[in-house]
């Protein structure tokens, strides 16, 4: 029947979840979501989660730091968008603040300035103030703070 959960032994499920965590850093909510694919009693879920944490396969701080680095240095997201993404994954505000040091302030402003220039100069047929407004809106949608965008904008003028 469609929608049936897969049946595996406890040790097979445990190994599948170890492999899931080894492949890429995961947070608790992702692992719990993955566990829903299997038929498990609550005690078994808890035992697997505890095992993954004890063996350091599941580490919330490592996941958070990895997520921040990836979203900033690869996808070029701003701090606000990164924070929102982490909150959706159930990461605490305190841990997010603690791990934000993964983004070096010089890199942050250099990336923001580079994106500002690139977007601003691709816009055609508009007055400068219109280009500025449109560029600011674009960068805010990428998760950059309004104050940081204004600071970059002022250095250009």
XYZ file of N, CA and C in Angstrom:
471
model
N 0.841 -1.206 0.000
C 0.000 0.000 0.000
C 0.869 1.247 0.000
N 0.478 2.277 -0.742
C 1.259 3.519 -0.730
C 1.178 4.195 0.640
N 2.278 4.846 1.032
C 2.293 5.561 2.294
C 2.714 4.715 3.480
N 2.908 3.387 3.252
C 3.370 2.540 4.356
C 4.775 2.926 4.761
N 5.038 2.835 6.056
C 6.378 3.120 6.561
C 7.251 1.903 6.293
N 8.552 2.163 6.079
C 9.480 1.080 5.792
C 9.781 0.318 7.074
N 9.924 -0.985 6.969
C 10.230 -1.806 8.142
C 11.684 -2.253 8.106
N 12.425 -1.861 9.127
C 13.822 -2.248 9.271
C 14.046 -2.639 10.721
N 15.126 -3.343 10.985
C 15.463 -3.667 12.370
C 15.977 -2.397 13.050
N 16.008 -2.431 14.376
C 16.479 -1.277 15.147
C 17.905 -0.908 14.739
N 18.775 -1.890 14.612
C 20.183 -1.608 14.269
C 20.305 -1.056 12.844
N 19.464 -1.524 11.932
C 19.489 -0.989 10.557
C 19.062 0.482 10.541
N 18.027 0.787 11.295
C 17.548 2.174 11.362
C 18.625 3.062 11.976
N 19.233 2.556 13.052
C 20.297 3.314 13.715
C 21.430 3.600 12.735
N 21.829 2.599 11.953
C 22.913 2.778 10.987
C 22.510 3.746 9.877
N 21.269 3.670 9.434
C 20.796 4.597 8.401
C 20.854 6.044 8.906
N 20.503 6.238 10.162
C 20.538 7.589 10.728
C 21.969 8.054 10.969
N 22.868 7.148 11.309
C 24.289 7.496 11.428
C 24.789 7.959 10.060
N 24.483 7.203 9.018
C 24.901 7.578 7.657
C 24.309 8.923 7.249
N 23.057 9.149 7.617
C 22.371 10.414 7.319
C 23.123 11.582 7.954
N 23.587 11.397 9.187
C 24.305 12.466 9.904
C 25.748 12.615 9.417
N 26.358 11.521 8.980
C 27.744 11.563 8.518
C 27.822 12.278 7.164
N 26.840 12.055 6.335
C 26.820 12.642 4.998
C 26.904 14.164 5.049
N 26.220 14.762 6.033
C 26.145 16.223 6.147
C 25.715 16.545 7.570
N 26.218 17.649 8.129
C 25.785 18.046 9.475
C 24.276 18.222 9.484
N 23.649 17.700 10.534
C 22.188 17.785 10.664
C 21.822 18.395 12.005
N 20.616 18.942 12.086
C 20.101 19.428 13.363
C 19.072 18.411 13.871
N 18.663 18.568 15.118
C 17.727 17.628 15.727
C 16.431 17.495 14.923
N 15.901 18.622 14.472
C 14.612 18.565 13.769
C 14.716 17.767 12.468
N 15.862 17.875 11.771
C 16.033 17.098 10.525
C 16.105 15.602 10.825
N 16.809 15.251 11.897
C 16.932 13.835 12.266
C 15.571 13.292 12.709
N 14.843 14.093 13.488
C 13.517 13.656 13.927
C 12.572 13.490 12.735
N 12.677 14.389 11.766
C 11.875 14.282 10.544
C 12.220 12.985 9.801
N 13.507 12.686 9.696
C 13.956 11.470 9.016
C 13.442 10.221 9.746
N 13.420 10.286 11.084
C 12.956 9.127 11.871
C 11.492 8.808 11.615
N 10.733 9.799 11.191
C 9.300 9.566 10.923
C 9.089 8.624 9.748
N 10.145 8.418 8.940
C 10.038 7.490 7.813
C 10.025 6.032 8.281
N 10.418 5.822 9.532
C 10.531 4.462 10.050
C 9.518 4.223 11.167
N 9.180 2.947 11.374
C 8.283 2.580 12.460
C 9.153 2.423 13.712
N 9.005 3.358 14.645
C 9.813 3.340 15.868
C 8.954 3.700 17.069
N 9.160 3.002 18.160
C 8.484 3.391 19.399
C 9.251 4.585 19.983
N 8.598 5.427 20.789
C 9.266 6.614 21.339
C 10.585 6.315 22.059
N 10.651 5.208 22.792
C 11.884 4.853 23.508
C 13.027 4.612 22.529
N 12.731 3.991 21.406
C 13.762 3.717 20.391
C 14.248 5.024 19.771
N 13.317 5.937 19.508
C 13.693 7.256 18.975
C 14.665 7.955 19.922
N 14.309 7.962 21.202
C 15.146 8.614 22.208
C 16.516 7.961 22.289
N 16.538 6.643 22.248
C 17.813 5.920 22.335
C 18.711 6.257 21.140
N 18.130 6.319 19.956
C 18.914 6.645 18.752
C 19.423 8.085 18.832
N 18.553 9.025 19.219
C 18.975 10.423 19.351
C 20.123 10.557 20.356
N 19.990 9.878 21.483
C 21.027 9.922 22.513
C 22.336 9.354 21.978
N 22.253 8.237 21.263
C 23.444 7.616 20.680
C 24.121 8.567 19.688
N 23.323 9.182 18.813
C 23.874 10.109 17.812
C 24.572 11.293 18.470
N 24.010 11.780 19.575
C 24.634 12.910 20.276
C 25.892 12.468 21.014
N 25.834 11.322 21.693
C 26.992 10.836 22.449
C 28.180 10.542 21.541
N 27.905 10.013 20.371
C 28.979 9.672 19.430
C 29.353 10.859 18.537
N 28.751 12.008 18.811
C 29.031 13.264 18.113
C 28.653 13.242 16.625
N 27.697 12.386 16.262
C 27.162 12.423 14.896
C 26.187 13.588 14.779
N 25.554 13.912 15.892
C 24.548 14.961 15.931
C 25.034 16.022 16.913
N 25.383 17.190 16.370
C 25.927 18.267 17.195
C 25.308 19.573 16.704
N 24.446 20.133 17.527
C 23.687 21.325 17.139
C 24.597 22.532 16.844
N 25.641 22.721 17.650
C 26.531 23.862 17.418
C 27.300 23.693 16.112
N 27.797 22.490 15.864
C 28.534 22.241 14.619
C 27.619 22.466 13.417
N 26.372 21.975 13.522
C 25.396 22.173 12.448
C 25.175 23.672 12.205
N 24.972 24.417 13.288
C 24.685 25.851 13.177
C 25.843 26.586 12.516
N 27.060 26.290 12.934
C 28.243 26.947 12.359
C 28.384 26.596 10.869
N 28.159 25.351 10.541
C 28.256 24.899 9.155
C 27.185 25.583 8.296
N 25.973 25.654 8.816
C 24.850 26.290 8.113
C 25.170 27.762 7.839
N 25.665 28.453 8.864
C 25.981 29.881 8.719
C 27.057 30.081 7.651
N 28.123 29.293 7.721
C 29.205 29.432 6.733
C 28.691 29.169 5.323
N 27.944 28.100 5.151
C 27.437 27.740 3.829
C 26.503 28.779 3.245
N 25.556 29.233 4.048
C 24.572 30.192 3.536
C 25.212 31.555 3.251
N 26.245 31.930 4.020
C 26.879 33.215 3.736
C 27.911 33.107 2.624
N 28.871 32.223 2.772
C 29.993 32.184 1.831
C 29.642 31.533 0.498
N 28.611 30.698 0.454
C 28.244 30.050 -0.813
C 26.996 30.701 -1.426
N 25.937 30.846 -0.625
C 24.692 31.410 -1.160
C 24.601 32.931 -1.009
N 25.518 33.517 -0.240
C 25.570 34.969 -0.038
C 24.317 35.541 0.617
N 23.794 34.803 1.605
C 22.665 35.307 2.372
C 23.170 36.260 3.441
N 22.300 37.198 3.842
C 22.604 38.100 4.947
C 22.252 37.455 6.285
N 22.663 38.113 7.362
C 22.452 37.565 8.715
C 20.979 37.316 9.030
N 20.095 38.208 8.600
C 18.669 38.055 8.927
C 18.061 36.811 8.283
N 18.398 36.556 7.048
C 17.857 35.384 6.354
C 18.440 34.099 6.951
N 19.716 34.130 7.306
C 20.356 32.972 7.936
C 19.684 32.689 9.281
N 19.468 33.745 10.062
C 18.826 33.590 11.371
C 17.432 32.999 11.223
N 16.663 33.490 10.268
C 15.314 32.967 10.037
C 15.349 31.487 9.668
N 16.280 31.117 8.793
C 16.408 29.721 8.387
C 16.742 28.811 9.558
N 17.621 29.272 10.426
C 17.999 28.478 11.599
C 16.840 28.361 12.591
N 16.090 29.447 12.766
C 14.936 29.396 13.670
C 13.899 28.398 13.167
N 13.723 28.332 11.855
C 12.783 27.366 11.274
C 13.216 25.928 11.560
N 14.506 25.735 11.742
C 15.032 24.408 12.050
C 15.086 24.143 13.551
N 14.559 25.076 14.347
C 14.469 24.865 15.783
C 15.735 25.202 16.560
N 16.620 25.968 15.971
C 17.857 26.358 16.653
C 17.546 27.564 17.547
N 18.085 27.568 18.764
C 17.784 28.646 19.714
C 18.469 29.947 19.321
N 17.835 31.038 19.714
C 18.363 32.386 19.456
C 19.769 32.530 20.051
N 19.949 31.996 21.248
C 21.238 32.100 21.940
C 22.347 31.419 21.135
N 22.079 30.210 20.648
C 23.073 29.473 19.865
C 23.359 30.184 18.542
N 22.334 30.737 17.930
C 22.515 31.472 16.668
C 23.451 32.662 16.896
N 23.170 33.451 17.942
C 24.022 34.613 18.250
C 25.458 34.178 18.524
N 25.592 33.106 19.281
C 26.919 32.602 19.652
C 27.729 32.166 18.424
N 27.064 31.640 17.413
C 27.754 31.100 16.236
C 27.910 32.101 15.095
N 27.303 33.267 15.201
C 27.387 34.255 14.122
C 28.816 34.754 13.880
N 29.735 34.430 14.805
C 31.126 34.839 14.601
C 31.781 34.077 13.448
N 31.047 33.124 12.858
C 31.540 32.409 11.671
C 31.645 33.369 10.476
N 30.872 34.451 10.517
C 30.923 35.447 9.445
C 31.827 36.584 9.923
N 32.924 36.773 9.249
C 33.841 37.855 9.610
C 33.252 39.178 9.114
N 33.236 40.205 9.976
C 32.621 41.488 9.591
C 33.185 42.064 8.287
N 34.502 41.930 8.071
C 35.082 42.467 6.825
C 34.513 41.728 5.615
N 34.391 40.400 5.732
C 33.825 39.605 4.632
C 32.369 40.011 4.374
N 31.635 40.243 5.474
C 30.219 40.585 5.362
C 30.038 41.875 4.562
N 30.790 42.905 4.946
C 30.631 44.193 4.259
C 31.222 44.159 2.849
N 32.292 43.403 2.659
C 32.870 43.269 1.312
C 31.867 42.574 0.383
N 31.230 41.509 0.875
C 30.242 40.776 0.074
C 29.033 41.660 -0.223
N 28.585 42.384 0.786
C 27.443 43.278 0.609
C 27.756 44.360 -0.428
N 28.950 44.952 -0.354
C 29.350 45.999 -1.309
C 29.426 45.435 -2.724
N 29.971 44.233 -2.843
C 30.102 43.581 -4.154
C 28.711 43.318 -4.755
N 27.799 42.810 -3.931
C 26.442 42.540 -4.415
C 25.717 43.838 -4.753
N 25.935 44.870 -3.962
C 25.307 46.168 -4.217
C 25.729 46.684 -5.593
N 27.030 46.697 -5.814
C 27.570 47.184 -7.093
C 27.015 46.374 -8.270
N 27.080 45.067 -8.144
C 26.651 44.195 -9.247
C 25.186 44.435 -9.605
N 24.321 44.475 -8.591
C 22.900 44.639 -8.863
C 22.601 46.056 -9.371
N 23.201 47.042 -8.731
C 22.956 48.448 -9.068
C 23.293 48.722 -10.532
N 24.450 48.222 -10.977
C 24.899 48.544 -12.333
C 24.246 47.694 -13.422
N 23.511 46.659 -13.037
C 22.789 45.895 -14.059
C 21.433 46.531 -14.344
N 20.977 47.417 -13.479
C 19.688 48.085 -13.688
C 19.838 49.161 -14.764
N 18.890 49.187 -15.684
C 18.940 50.137 -16.798
C 17.654 50.961 -16.848
N 17.787 52.150 -17.415
C 16.611 52.976 -17.679
C 15.939 53.543 -16.437
N 16.701 53.761 -15.381
C 16.123 54.335 -14.164
C 17.017 55.463 -13.665
N 16.410 56.315 -12.860
C 17.192 57.368 -12.210
C 18.011 56.708 -11.079
N 19.071 57.401 -10.651
C 19.945 56.854 -9.615
C 19.203 56.501 -8.325
N 18.286 57.370 -7.903
C 17.581 57.090 -6.646
C 16.698 55.849 -6.788
N 16.106 55.650 -7.989
C 15.282 54.464 -8.227
C 16.146 53.199 -8.176
N 17.314 53.284 -8.787
C 18.243 52.152 -8.757
C 18.655 51.838 -7.317
N 18.881 52.909 -6.536
C 19.259 52.726 -5.132
C 18.166 52.043 -4.332
N 16.927 52.478 -4.537
C 15.786 51.898 -3.819
C 15.611 50.433 -4.209
N 15.687 50.153 -5.505
C 15.497 48.792 -5.994
C 16.621 47.870 -5.491
N 17.840 48.382 -5.482
C 18.984 47.606 -5.007
C 18.845 47.326 -3.513
N 18.426 48.334 -2.756
C 18.229 48.162 -1.307
C 17.177 47.089 -1.050
N 16.068 47.156 -1.760
C 14.994 46.175 -1.594
C 15.497 44.763 -1.931
N 16.269 44.656 -2.996
C 16.819 43.355 -3.399
C 17.718 42.781 -2.301
N 18.606 43.616 -1.773
C 19.541 43.137 -0.747
C 18.832 42.806 0.559
N 17.778 43.526 0.873
C 16.996 43.191 2.074
C 16.318 41.839 1.904
N 15.894 41.523 0.683
C 15.284 40.206 0.434
C 16.315 39.085 0.572
N 17.589 39.424 0.430
C 18.667 38.456 0.615
C 19.059 38.330 2.091
N 18.422 39.135 2.944
C 18.665 39.016 4.379
C 19.654 39.995 4.962
N 20.022 41.020 4.207
C 20.952 42.023 4.727
C 20.177 43.103 5.470
N 20.800 43.654 6.510
C 20.166 44.662 7.345
C 20.134 46.005 6.617
N 19.048 46.732 6.814
C 18.855 48.036 6.166
C 20.015 48.983 6.488
N 20.430 49.004 7.761
C 21.514 49.907 8.184
C 22.814 49.559 7.458
N 23.104 48.269 7.306
C 24.330 47.839 6.621
C 24.282 48.235 5.144
N 23.116 48.084 4.532
C 22.950 48.460 3.123
C 23.160 49.969 2.960
N 22.571 50.744 3.877
C 22.741 52.204 3.813
C 24.207 52.593 3.971
N 24.908 51.917 4.853
C 26.333 52.205 5.061
C 27.117 51.964 3.765
N 26.809 50.877 3.076
C 27.481 50.575 1.801
C 27.079 51.606 0.753
N 25.813 51.967 0.744
C 25.283 52.924 -0.232
C 25.960 54.298 -0.066
N 26.173 54.691 1.174
C 26.791 55.989 1.453
C 28.251 56.010 1.013
N 28.947 54.877 1.092
C 30.354 54.838 0.668
C 30.480 54.967 -0.852
N 29.432 54.623 -1.568
C 29.450 54.723 -3.043
C 29.242 56.165 -3.514
N 28.512 56.940 -2.718
C 28.115 58.295 -3.160
C 29.197 59.319 -2.935
